[in-house]
Short mmCIF file of C-alpha atoms and ligand atoms in Angstrom, two decimals:
data_model
loop_
_atom_site.label_atom_id
_atom_site.label_comp_id
_atom_site.label_asym_id
_atom_site.label_seq_id
_atom_site.Cartn_x
_atom_site.Cartn_y
_atom_site.Cartn_z
CA UNK I 1 103.81 138.42 101.64
CA UNK I 2 100.43 139.88 101.75
CA UNK I 3 98.46 136.55 101.74
CA UNK I 4 98.94 133.00 101.82
CA UNK I 5 98.22 132.34 98.34
CA UNK I 6 100.85 134.96 97.47
CA UNK I 7 103.36 133.46 99.43
CA UNK I 8 102.49 129.65 97.91
CA UNK I 9 102.61 131.31 94.63
CA UNK I 10 105.91 132.93 94.75
CA UNK I 11 107.09 129.22 95.37
CA UNK I 12 105.18 127.29 92.78
CA UNK I 13 107.62 126.46 89.72
CA UNK I 14 106.47 127.74 86.27
CA UNK I 15 108.00 125.19 84.60
CA UNK I 16 110.16 121.66 85.22
CA UNK I 17 109.27 118.67 87.00
CA UNK I 18 106.85 119.10 90.17
CA UNK I 19 105.74 116.76 92.81
CA UNK I 20 102.45 117.20 94.92
CA UNK I 21 102.82 117.91 98.43
CA UNK I 22 100.03 116.24 100.80
CA UNK I 23 98.37 117.58 103.78
CA UNK I 24 99.56 114.93 106.38
CA UNK I 25 96.31 115.89 108.43
CA UNK I 26 94.10 115.38 105.66
CA UNK I 27 96.08 113.88 102.64
CA UNK I 28 94.46 117.18 100.50
CA UNK I 29 97.25 118.45 98.00
CA UNK I 30 99.12 121.55 100.09
CA UNK I 31 101.20 122.60 96.67
CA UNK I 32 103.64 121.64 94.05
CA UNK I 33 107.14 121.78 94.83
CA UNK I 34 109.81 121.90 92.29
CA UNK I 35 111.76 118.44 91.80
CA UNK I 36 115.34 120.14 91.44
CA UNK I 37 118.11 118.20 90.03
CA UNK I 38 122.09 118.04 90.53
CA UNK I 39 122.29 120.18 87.52
CA UNK I 40 120.12 122.93 89.40
CA UNK I 41 122.49 122.34 92.68
CA UNK I 42 125.39 123.19 90.44
CA UNK I 43 123.82 126.25 89.22
CA UNK I 44 123.11 127.15 92.91
CA UNK I 45 126.30 126.74 93.92
CA UNK I 46 127.92 128.76 91.12
CA UNK I 47 125.74 131.52 92.12
CA UNK I 48 126.48 131.38 95.67
CA UNK I 49 130.48 131.33 94.95
CA UNK I 50 129.88 134.36 92.65
CA UNK I 51 127.71 136.35 95.59
CA UNK I 52 130.13 135.42 98.52
CA UNK I 53 133.31 137.36 98.36
CA UNK I 54 131.17 141.02 98.12
CA UNK I 55 128.85 139.68 101.00
CA UNK I 56 131.91 138.70 103.14
CA UNK I 57 133.75 142.07 102.29
CA UNK I 58 130.55 143.97 103.69
CA UNK I 59 131.89 143.08 107.47
CA UNK I 60 130.17 142.14 110.50
CA UNK I 61 127.62 145.28 110.92
CA UNK I 62 126.46 145.31 107.34
CA UNK I 63 125.47 141.69 107.69
CA UNK I 64 123.97 141.81 110.91
CA UNK I 65 121.78 144.66 109.81
CA UNK I 66 120.67 142.47 107.00
CA UNK I 67 119.95 139.64 109.02
CA UNK I 68 118.12 141.91 111.27
CA UNK I 69 115.93 142.91 108.48
CA UNK I 70 115.51 139.52 107.26
CA UNK I 71 113.94 138.90 110.85
CA UNK I 72 111.55 141.63 110.50
CA UNK I 73 110.57 140.08 106.84
CA UNK I 74 109.92 136.82 108.62
CA UNK I 75 107.79 138.71 111.01
CA UNK I 76 105.91 140.50 108.27
CA UNK I 77 104.93 137.34 106.75
CA UNK I 78 104.77 135.07 110.02
CA UNK I 79 101.16 134.07 109.72
CA UNK I 80 101.32 132.83 106.02
CA UNK I 81 104.49 130.92 107.16
CA UNK I 82 102.88 129.48 109.92
CA UNK I 83 99.88 128.02 108.27
CA UNK I 84 102.20 126.64 105.35
CA UNK I 85 104.28 124.96 107.95
CA UNK I 86 100.99 123.90 109.70
CA UNK I 87 99.54 122.27 106.40
CA UNK I 88 102.82 120.60 105.15
CA UNK I 89 104.45 119.81 108.41
CA UNK I 90 101.09 119.07 110.32
CA UNK I 91 102.04 120.87 113.61
CA UNK I 92 99.38 122.95 114.65
CA UNK I 93 99.27 126.65 114.50
CA UNK I 94 98.68 126.84 118.38
CA UNK I 95 100.86 125.78 121.20
CA UNK I 96 104.39 125.41 121.01
CA UNK I 97 104.18 124.48 117.32
CA UNK I 98 104.13 126.42 113.78
CA UNK I 99 103.94 129.97 115.03
CA UNK I 100 106.27 129.24 117.89
CA UNK I 101 108.77 127.74 115.20
CA UNK I 102 108.04 130.85 112.94
CA UNK I 103 109.04 132.97 116.21
CA UNK I 104 112.07 131.09 116.72
CA UNK I 105 113.19 131.73 113.14
CA UNK I 106 113.26 135.51 113.63
CA UNK I 107 114.53 135.30 117.41
CA UNK I 108 117.54 133.05 116.09
CA UNK I 109 118.17 135.62 113.14
CA UNK I 110 118.24 138.49 115.71
CA UNK I 111 120.25 136.40 117.88
CA UNK I 112 122.97 135.80 115.08
CA UNK I 113 123.06 139.26 114.59
CA UNK I 114 123.73 140.46 117.83
CA UNK I 115 126.56 138.09 118.97
CA UNK I 116 129.77 139.57 118.98
CA UNK I 117 132.84 137.69 117.66
CA UNK I 118 135.81 139.77 118.45
CA UNK I 119 139.67 138.79 117.29
CA UNK I 120 141.09 136.96 120.42
CA UNK I 121 144.51 137.93 121.47
CA UNK I 122 145.78 134.55 122.76
CA UNK I 123 149.19 135.62 123.86
CA UNK I 124 150.92 139.11 124.27
CA UNK I 125 154.07 138.70 126.44
CA UNK I 126 156.36 141.63 124.66
CA UNK I 127 157.86 138.50 122.41
CA UNK I 128 154.97 136.96 121.03
CA UNK I 129 151.58 138.50 119.99
CA UNK I 130 149.50 135.83 118.75
CA UNK I 131 145.55 136.80 117.71
CA UNK I 132 142.85 134.20 116.76
CA UNK I 133 140.56 135.20 114.02
CA UNK I 134 137.78 133.67 112.07
CA UNK I 135 137.57 134.09 108.31
CA UNK I 136 134.77 133.05 106.06
CA UNK I 137 134.42 129.71 104.99
CA UNK I 138 133.21 130.17 101.36
CA UNK I 139 129.93 128.12 100.51
CA UNK I 140 128.33 126.30 103.19
CA UNK I 141 125.69 123.47 102.18
CA UNK I 142 122.81 123.03 104.80
CA UNK I 143 120.81 119.86 104.77
CA UNK I 144 117.92 119.75 107.18
CA UNK I 145 115.20 117.47 108.39
CA UNK I 146 111.20 117.36 108.25
CA UNK I 147 110.33 117.86 111.73
CA UNK I 148 111.39 121.46 112.37
CA UNK I 149 112.10 122.55 108.89
CA UNK I 150 112.25 126.26 108.98
CA UNK I 151 113.74 126.58 112.50
CA UNK I 152 116.82 124.32 111.69
CA UNK I 153 117.08 126.06 108.18
CA UNK I 154 117.50 129.31 110.24
CA UNK I 155 119.74 127.52 112.85
CA UNK I 156 122.01 126.60 109.93
CA UNK I 157 121.62 129.76 107.98
CA UNK I 158 121.95 132.63 110.20
CA UNK I 159 125.41 132.02 111.48
CA UNK I 160 126.71 130.94 108.19
CA UNK I 161 125.60 134.54 106.50
CA UNK I 162 126.60 136.34 109.63
CA UNK I 163 130.20 134.78 109.47
CA UNK I 164 130.26 136.16 105.53
CA UNK I 165 129.34 132.53 103.79
CA UNK I 166 127.11 131.97 101.07
CA UNK I 167 124.71 128.91 101.75
CA UNK I 168 123.12 126.28 99.72
CA UNK I 169 120.10 124.75 101.39
CA UNK I 170 118.74 121.22 100.67
CA UNK I 171 115.52 120.54 102.81
CA UNK I 172 114.02 117.31 103.19
CA UNK I 173 111.86 115.64 100.62
CA UNK I 174 108.90 115.67 103.22
CA UNK I 175 108.75 119.16 103.80
CA UNK I 176 110.29 121.58 101.03
CA UNK I 177 107.59 123.91 100.88
CA UNK I 178 108.08 125.41 104.04
CA UNK I 179 111.88 125.85 103.13
CA UNK I 180 111.40 127.27 100.15
CA UNK I 181 108.97 129.83 101.21
CA UNK I 182 111.13 130.77 104.35
CA UNK I 183 114.31 131.20 101.78
CA UNK I 184 112.13 133.47 99.65
CA UNK I 185 111.25 135.62 102.45
CA UNK I 186 114.92 135.78 103.70
CA UNK I 187 115.85 136.67 99.98
CA UNK I 188 113.95 139.97 100.54
CA UNK I 189 116.82 141.12 102.28
CA UNK I 190 119.97 139.48 101.14
CA UNK I 191 121.66 139.95 97.58
CA UNK I 192 121.12 137.85 94.68
CA UNK I 193 122.55 134.07 94.93
CA UNK I 194 124.02 134.08 98.23
CA UNK I 195 121.13 131.94 99.55
CA UNK I 196 119.47 129.38 97.39
CA UNK I 197 117.15 126.39 98.48
CA UNK I 198 117.39 123.52 96.12
CA UNK I 199 114.59 121.07 96.78
CA UNK I 200 115.53 117.60 95.30
CA UNK I 201 116.22 114.08 96.89
CA UNK I 202 119.21 112.13 98.47
CA UNK I 203 121.23 112.61 95.29
CA UNK I 204 121.27 116.38 95.59
CA UNK I 205 122.01 116.19 99.25
CA UNK I 206 124.56 113.44 98.66
CA UNK I 207 126.34 115.46 95.76
CA UNK I 208 126.19 118.73 98.18
CA UNK I 209 128.18 116.80 100.51
CA UNK I 210 130.88 115.83 98.19
CA UNK I 211 131.20 119.02 96.22
CA UNK I 212 134.38 120.89 95.96
CA UNK I 213 133.46 124.20 96.13
CA UNK I 214 131.37 123.64 99.39
CA UNK I 215 133.74 124.35 102.24
CA UNK I 216 131.24 123.14 105.31
CA UNK I 217 127.87 121.05 105.91
CA UNK I 218 125.66 121.77 108.29
CA UNK I 219 123.84 118.74 108.60
CA UNK I 220 120.54 117.97 110.99
CA UNK I 221 119.24 114.45 110.21
CA UNK I 222 119.40 110.98 111.26
CA UNK I 223 122.60 109.49 112.29
CA UNK I 224 122.59 106.94 109.49
CA UNK I 225 122.72 109.99 107.09
CA UNK I 226 125.18 111.67 108.91
CA UNK I 227 127.63 108.80 108.70
CA UNK I 228 127.23 108.82 105.07
CA UNK I 229 127.85 112.40 105.00
CA UNK I 230 131.22 112.15 107.08
CA UNK I 231 131.96 109.40 104.29
CA UNK I 232 131.12 111.52 101.51
CA UNK I 233 132.61 114.52 102.47
CA UNK I 234 135.81 113.05 103.35
CA UNK I 235 137.63 113.25 100.08
CA UNK I 236 137.50 117.21 100.27
CA UNK I 237 138.05 117.38 103.99
CA UNK I 238 134.99 119.32 104.49
CA UNK I 239 134.08 120.78 107.94
CA UNK I 240 130.87 119.39 109.51
CA UNK I 241 128.52 120.25 112.31
CA UNK I 242 126.43 117.30 113.00
CA UNK I 243 123.27 117.53 114.79
CA UNK I 244 121.93 113.53 114.57
CA UNK I 245 119.26 111.40 116.09
CA UNK I 246 118.85 111.21 119.99
CA UNK I 247 117.02 109.28 122.44
CA UNK I 248 117.01 111.38 125.67
CA UNK I 249 116.43 109.94 128.89
CA UNK I 250 114.66 112.01 131.71
CA UNK I 251 115.29 110.84 135.39
CA UNK I 252 112.85 111.71 138.02
CA UNK I 253 114.26 111.59 141.62
CA UNK I 254 112.15 110.58 144.57
CA UNK I 255 111.75 113.65 145.89
CA UNK I 256 110.22 115.26 142.93
CA UNK I 257 106.26 116.38 143.12
CA UNK I 258 104.59 114.29 140.63
CA UNK I 259 101.86 116.95 139.98
CA UNK I 260 104.38 119.89 139.83
CA UNK I 261 106.60 118.36 136.90
CA UNK I 262 103.70 116.63 135.02
CA UNK I 263 102.83 119.28 132.43
CA UNK I 264 106.84 119.80 131.65
CA UNK I 265 107.40 116.32 131.51
CA UNK I 266 104.58 116.09 129.00
CA UNK I 267 105.85 119.10 126.77
CA UNK I 268 109.23 117.40 127.12
CA UNK I 269 108.23 114.40 125.51
CA UNK I 270 105.50 115.41 123.18
CA UNK I 271 106.48 118.82 121.76
CA UNK I 272 105.78 118.80 117.91
CA UNK I 273 103.98 115.67 118.52
CA UNK I 274 106.97 113.78 119.48
CA UNK I 275 109.18 114.57 116.61
CA UNK I 276 111.88 116.43 118.05
CA UNK I 277 115.53 115.32 118.26
CA UNK I 278 115.95 116.58 121.55
CA UNK I 279 112.70 115.59 123.22
CA UNK I 280 112.42 113.43 126.17
CA UNK I 281 112.21 109.54 124.89
CA UNK I 282 112.82 107.58 127.81
CA UNK I 283 111.34 108.42 130.99
CA UNK I 284 112.82 106.85 134.13
CA UNK I 285 110.90 107.26 137.21
CA UNK I 286 112.05 106.03 141.09
CA UNK I 287 109.76 103.33 142.42
CA UNK I 288 108.49 105.69 145.26
CA UNK I 289 106.60 107.99 143.09
CA UNK I 290 106.00 105.83 139.82
CA UNK I 291 102.26 105.35 140.23
CA UNK I 292 101.87 109.02 140.91
CA UNK I 293 104.02 110.31 137.98
CA UNK I 294 102.11 108.09 135.70
CA UNK I 295 98.76 108.95 137.24
CA UNK I 296 99.54 112.61 136.84
CA UNK I 297 100.75 112.58 133.18
CA UNK I 298 98.33 110.54 132.17
CA UNK I 299 95.90 113.11 133.33
CA UNK I 300 97.88 116.17 131.47
CA UNK I 301 98.30 113.75 128.05
CA UNK I 302 94.53 113.11 128.11
CA UNK I 303 93.58 116.86 128.25
CA UNK I 304 95.86 117.80 125.15
CA UNK I 305 93.51 117.97 121.77
CA UNK I 306 95.08 116.52 118.75
CA UNK I 307 93.53 117.14 115.47
CA UNK I 308 94.11 119.21 112.05
CA UNK I 309 96.45 121.85 112.96
CA UNK I 310 94.56 124.85 111.40
CA UNK I 311 92.11 124.51 114.26
CA UNK I 312 93.06 126.65 116.74
CA UNK I 313 91.98 124.26 119.57
CA UNK I 314 94.50 121.84 118.77
CA UNK I 315 98.24 121.26 120.15
CA UNK I 316 99.11 118.07 118.77
CA UNK I 317 98.86 117.16 115.40
CA UNK I 318 99.50 114.05 112.82
CA UNK I 319 102.71 112.39 112.23
CA UNK I 320 104.52 114.03 109.35
CA UNK I 321 104.63 111.01 107.16
CA UNK I 322 102.98 107.46 106.98
CA UNK I 323 106.66 105.83 107.66
CA UNK I 324 106.93 107.89 110.88
CA UNK I 325 103.51 106.55 111.78
CA UNK I 326 104.43 103.08 110.72
CA UNK I 327 107.73 103.23 112.93
CA UNK I 328 105.89 104.67 115.81
CA UNK I 329 102.80 102.04 115.78
CA UNK I 330 104.95 98.97 115.34
CA UNK I 331 107.13 99.89 118.43
CA UNK I 332 103.89 100.42 120.63
CA UNK I 333 102.55 96.94 119.60
CA UNK I 334 105.81 95.10 119.96
CA UNK I 335 105.87 97.03 123.69
CA UNK I 336 101.80 95.86 124.30
CA UNK I 337 102.76 92.08 123.20
CA UNK I 338 105.64 92.12 125.56
CA UNK I 339 103.40 92.54 128.21
CA UNK I 340 103.94 96.37 128.90
CA UNK I 341 101.14 98.32 130.36
CA UNK I 342 99.50 101.04 127.78
CA UNK I 343 98.27 103.59 130.22
CA UNK I 344 96.84 106.13 127.35
CA UNK I 345 96.69 106.03 123.83
CA UNK I 346 97.91 103.13 121.28
CA UNK I 347 94.88 102.53 119.22
CA UNK I 348 95.17 104.73 116.24
CA UNK I 349 91.58 105.05 113.92
CA UNK I 350 91.68 102.76 111.23
CA UNK I 351 91.58 104.10 107.84
CA UNK I 352 91.69 107.74 108.48
CA UNK I 353 92.83 110.41 105.96
CA UNK I 354 95.77 111.71 108.31
CA UNK I 355 98.34 110.47 109.88
CA UNK I 356 97.15 110.69 113.22
CA UNK I 357 98.78 108.70 116.20
CA UNK I 358 97.30 109.32 119.72
CA UNK I 359 99.58 110.50 122.36
CA UNK I 360 100.60 107.05 124.11
CA UNK I 361 101.94 106.37 127.60
CA UNK I 362 103.49 102.95 128.17
CA UNK I 363 104.23 101.70 131.80
CA UNK I 364 105.91 99.01 133.41
CA UNK I 365 108.27 98.59 130.28
CA UNK I 366 111.52 96.55 130.29
CA UNK I 367 114.44 98.93 129.55
CA UNK I 368 115.77 96.55 126.57
CA UNK I 369 112.31 96.69 124.78
CA UNK I 370 112.60 98.50 121.62
CA UNK I 371 110.22 101.28 122.27
CA UNK I 372 113.00 102.16 124.96
CA UNK I 373 116.12 101.41 122.86
CA UNK I 374 115.24 102.90 119.75
CA UNK I 375 114.48 106.16 118.91
CA UNK I 376 110.68 106.32 118.20
CA UNK I 377 110.30 109.98 116.97
CA UNK I 378 106.65 109.99 117.84
CA UNK I 379 104.07 110.62 120.58
CA UNK I 380 104.92 107.52 122.52
CA UNK I 381 106.91 107.77 126.00
CA UNK I 382 108.01 104.69 127.80
CA UNK I 383 108.29 105.22 131.62
CA UNK I 384 110.47 102.76 133.26
CA UNK I 385 110.49 102.12 136.93
CA UNK I 386 114.14 102.47 138.83
CA UNK I 387 114.80 101.88 142.45
CA UNK I 388 118.38 103.37 142.88
CA UNK I 389 119.93 106.22 141.39
CA UNK I 390 123.16 104.76 140.09
CA UNK I 391 120.85 101.97 138.20
CA UNK I 392 118.96 104.92 136.34
CA UNK I 393 122.26 106.57 135.30
CA UNK I 394 123.76 103.26 134.20
CA UNK I 395 120.56 102.85 132.02
CA UNK I 396 120.39 106.65 130.77
CA UNK I 397 124.12 105.94 129.73
CA UNK I 398 123.49 102.60 128.00
CA UNK I 399 122.85 103.61 124.46
CA UNK I 400 125.22 104.86 121.89
CA UNK I 401 123.49 108.12 121.43
CA UNK I 402 123.45 111.10 123.81
CA UNK I 403 121.93 114.46 122.59
CA UNK I 404 119.94 115.71 125.60
CA UNK I 405 118.71 114.50 129.15
CA UNK I 406 117.06 116.10 131.87
CA UNK I 407 116.66 115.12 135.69
CA UNK I 408 113.55 116.00 137.72
CA UNK I 409 114.01 117.12 141.49
CA UNK I 410 112.76 119.37 144.28
CA UNK I 411 116.07 119.76 145.04
CA UNK I 412 118.12 121.41 141.95
CA UNK I 413 121.66 121.04 143.58
CA UNK I 414 121.07 117.20 143.95
CA UNK I 415 119.71 117.22 140.31
CA UNK I 416 122.73 118.95 139.11
CA UNK I 417 125.05 116.46 140.72
CA UNK I 418 123.23 113.32 138.83
CA UNK I 419 123.37 115.90 135.64
CA UNK I 420 126.75 115.80 135.70
CA UNK I 421 126.84 111.74 135.66
CA UNK I 422 124.64 111.76 132.28
CA UNK I 423 126.30 111.43 128.96
CA UNK I 424 124.65 113.81 126.90
CA UNK I 425 125.54 117.19 125.44
CA UNK I 426 122.83 118.93 127.40
CA UNK I 427 121.27 118.05 130.78
CA UNK I 428 118.14 120.09 131.93
CA UNK I 429 117.07 120.49 135.13
CA UNK I 430 113.08 120.35 135.84
CA UNK I 431 112.62 121.07 132.08
CA UNK I 432 113.82 119.46 128.64
CA UNK I 433 114.40 120.54 125.29
CA UNK I 434 114.37 124.29 126.12
CA UNK I 435 116.84 125.53 123.54
CA UNK I 436 117.95 129.19 123.53
CA UNK I 437 120.05 131.14 120.80
CA UNK I 438 122.61 132.36 123.34
CA UNK I 439 123.25 128.93 124.73
CA UNK I 440 125.48 126.51 122.78
CA UNK I 441 123.62 122.96 121.59
CA UNK I 442 125.21 119.81 120.31
CA UNK I 443 125.58 116.15 120.87
CA UNK I 444 127.45 113.72 122.42
CA UNK I 445 128.38 110.41 121.33
CA UNK I 446 126.72 109.22 117.95
CA UNK I 447 124.29 112.25 118.46
CA UNK I 448 126.89 114.43 116.39
CA UNK I 449 129.40 116.87 117.02
CA UNK I 450 129.93 120.37 116.87
CA UNK I 451 128.25 123.34 118.56
CA UNK I 452 125.30 125.46 117.27
CA UNK I 453 124.26 129.06 118.89
CA UNK I 454 125.84 131.64 120.58
CA UNK I 455 129.44 132.43 120.26
CA UNK I 456 130.33 128.94 119.66
CA UNK I 457 128.03 128.41 116.90
CA UNK I 458 129.54 131.49 114.98
CA UNK I 459 132.97 130.19 115.44
CA UNK I 460 131.64 126.62 113.78
CA UNK I 461 130.90 129.00 110.76
CA UNK I 462 134.44 130.24 110.37
CA UNK I 463 137.95 129.22 109.69
CA UNK I 464 140.17 130.04 112.42
CA UNK I 465 143.29 131.74 111.23
CA UNK I 466 146.11 132.64 113.68
CA UNK I 467 148.02 135.91 113.10
CA UNK I 468 151.33 135.15 114.96
CA UNK I 469 153.77 138.34 114.82
P1 LIG T 501 117.45 112.13 107.18
O1 LIG T 501 118.74 111.60 107.63
O2 LIG T 501 116.62 110.71 107.05
O3 LIG T 501 117.28 113.09 106.35
C1 LIG T 501 117.72 114.31 106.48
C2 LIG T 501 118.24 115.07 105.42
O4 LIG T 501 119.47 114.21 104.71
C3 LIG T 501 117.10 115.28 104.03
O5 LIG T 501 117.25 116.27 103.64
C4 LIG T 501 117.40 114.09 103.22
O6 LIG T 501 117.10 114.24 101.90
C5 LIG T 501 119.17 114.15 103.05
N1 LIG T 501 119.61 113.08 103.19
C6 LIG T 501 119.68 111.81 103.10
N2 LIG T 501 120.54 110.83 102.12
C7 LIG T 501 121.51 111.90 102.13
C8 LIG T 501 122.78 111.55 101.75
N3 LIG T 501 123.50 110.38 101.60
N4 LIG T 501 123.74 112.63 101.82
C9 LIG T 501 123.32 113.98 102.05
N5 LIG T 501 122.00 113.92 102.34
C10 LIG T 501 121.12 113.14 102.70
O7 LIG T 501 116.44 112.50 108.75
P2 LIG T 501 115.01 112.84 108.85
O8 LIG T 501 113.88 111.67 109.11
O9 LIG T 501 114.44 114.00 107.90
O10 LIG T 501 114.85 113.52 110.31
C11 LIG T 501 114.56 112.75 111.29
C12 LIG T 501 115.88 112.60 112.17
O11 LIG T 501 116.56 113.66 112.45
C13 LIG T 501 116.04 112.18 113.84
O12 LIG T 501 116.88 110.94 113.86
C14 LIG T 501 115.77 113.48 114.43
O13 LIG T 501 116.50 112.68 115.77
C15 LIG T 501 117.03 114.10 113.81
N6 LIG T 501 117.08 115.51 114.17
C16 LIG T 501 118.54 115.74 114.99
C17 LIG T 501 118.09 117.28 115.31
C18 LIG T 501 119.29 118.02 116.32
O14 LIG T 501 119.20 118.88 116.23
N7 LIG T 501 120.26 116.64 116.81
C19 LIG T 501 117.40 117.81 114.99
C20 LIG T 501 116.01 117.51 114.16
C21 LIG T 501 116.00 116.19 113.74
#
């Protein structure tokens, strides 16, 4: 699209019911989102069913070529997409935020195009020749959250398309415009009906999850909704990839250099103003360096400007919605009331038009405090003191979620040993939350099941078939 206004106009409905989306930084309108219904969903699924066989018949090379062109289309409209994302989601243009997210969309499209998935000969011993192939599933449903709406949509859509499927996307009610705009741009390079975004509420998501024509649901969102999807998909035995909530622990070993790790710790926790599934949400620091880590982290956090995302100076933004603001505020207040020490933040400006909650660090907090035990999903990091590594590992493993985790140390080999003891889908060493389209990503325990990215991610969007002759 040539301009921001043209992009917005391309997704503004000309008829039907609409809902005004407000900018979380200012409370001002961003645009009108269609309120799609279950009937709209039925039409999108029918169009997807009609378009899918020809798309599957194109083969891997032609589909990969289309995904590369779609990546180019995203890059041509990158600035307009980033601006819309910033206005609707709240994340700043600058920093690891809106431009970064749009860049990731192009990168993941290209990676899905470039990853090879050849049939595998499993046994060939002269008597048996068994080959493992992956066939298209058919129509895939993609249900996503509001925190990284464009990037997560691409994570779901790119491998699904690459494997020969059609996709119906159900964006979060909080961020429909970003996803509608992204899909509009992708559709510049895709056949009609193959990819549709249906911007409705929970009832549309629930119908998608039980619909007999949907072969698989790619879901990213809360653990509670993931459980509802497992139930509603049971009657049709749908395949599921569930990327659910997390409450990632970071363990700082006593030999770490507080100054050297402070910025990595900060972005591990505060990327997207803390509204990130695999962000550092509980930091366990050894007693020997506890005060130094608190001091260095406070100094880094204090230097990070928060404000309207369209201002290039800012790297932290508002919370996306009032509910999330209230959750973070209540957890920090409860921590303060319990006697924990607020090192920074904790006092949002009253009566502001936006949902800004300051970057908040909470020290001397008990491991059982709700700010530690619950997913705060915002810019508030509890820092818990420990005195031996076994105790830290036990605390890290004590919850029923396990998406990511990290270990911080001057000795990567020692850190790796500790990493192997942590119950999480990914354990990073001296970084946290760094995702890569070549590296599989998924949760342990109630953070979900199924892997995304890389060749494992492609396999998850196919139906395995063994040819045994
Ligand atoms: P949410 O579960 O409230 O909503 C996600 C989506 O599910 C929305 O589109 C919603 O409309 C839809 N939905 C709601 N009820 C449904 C139902 N019964 N059936 C089908 N669909 C339904 O999640 P959210 O608040 O948008 O996102 C925040 C959560 O997502 C956090 O817990 C976060 O950790 C998690 N998350 C996880 C990952 C990951 O990769 N594991 C990534 C991002 C976010």
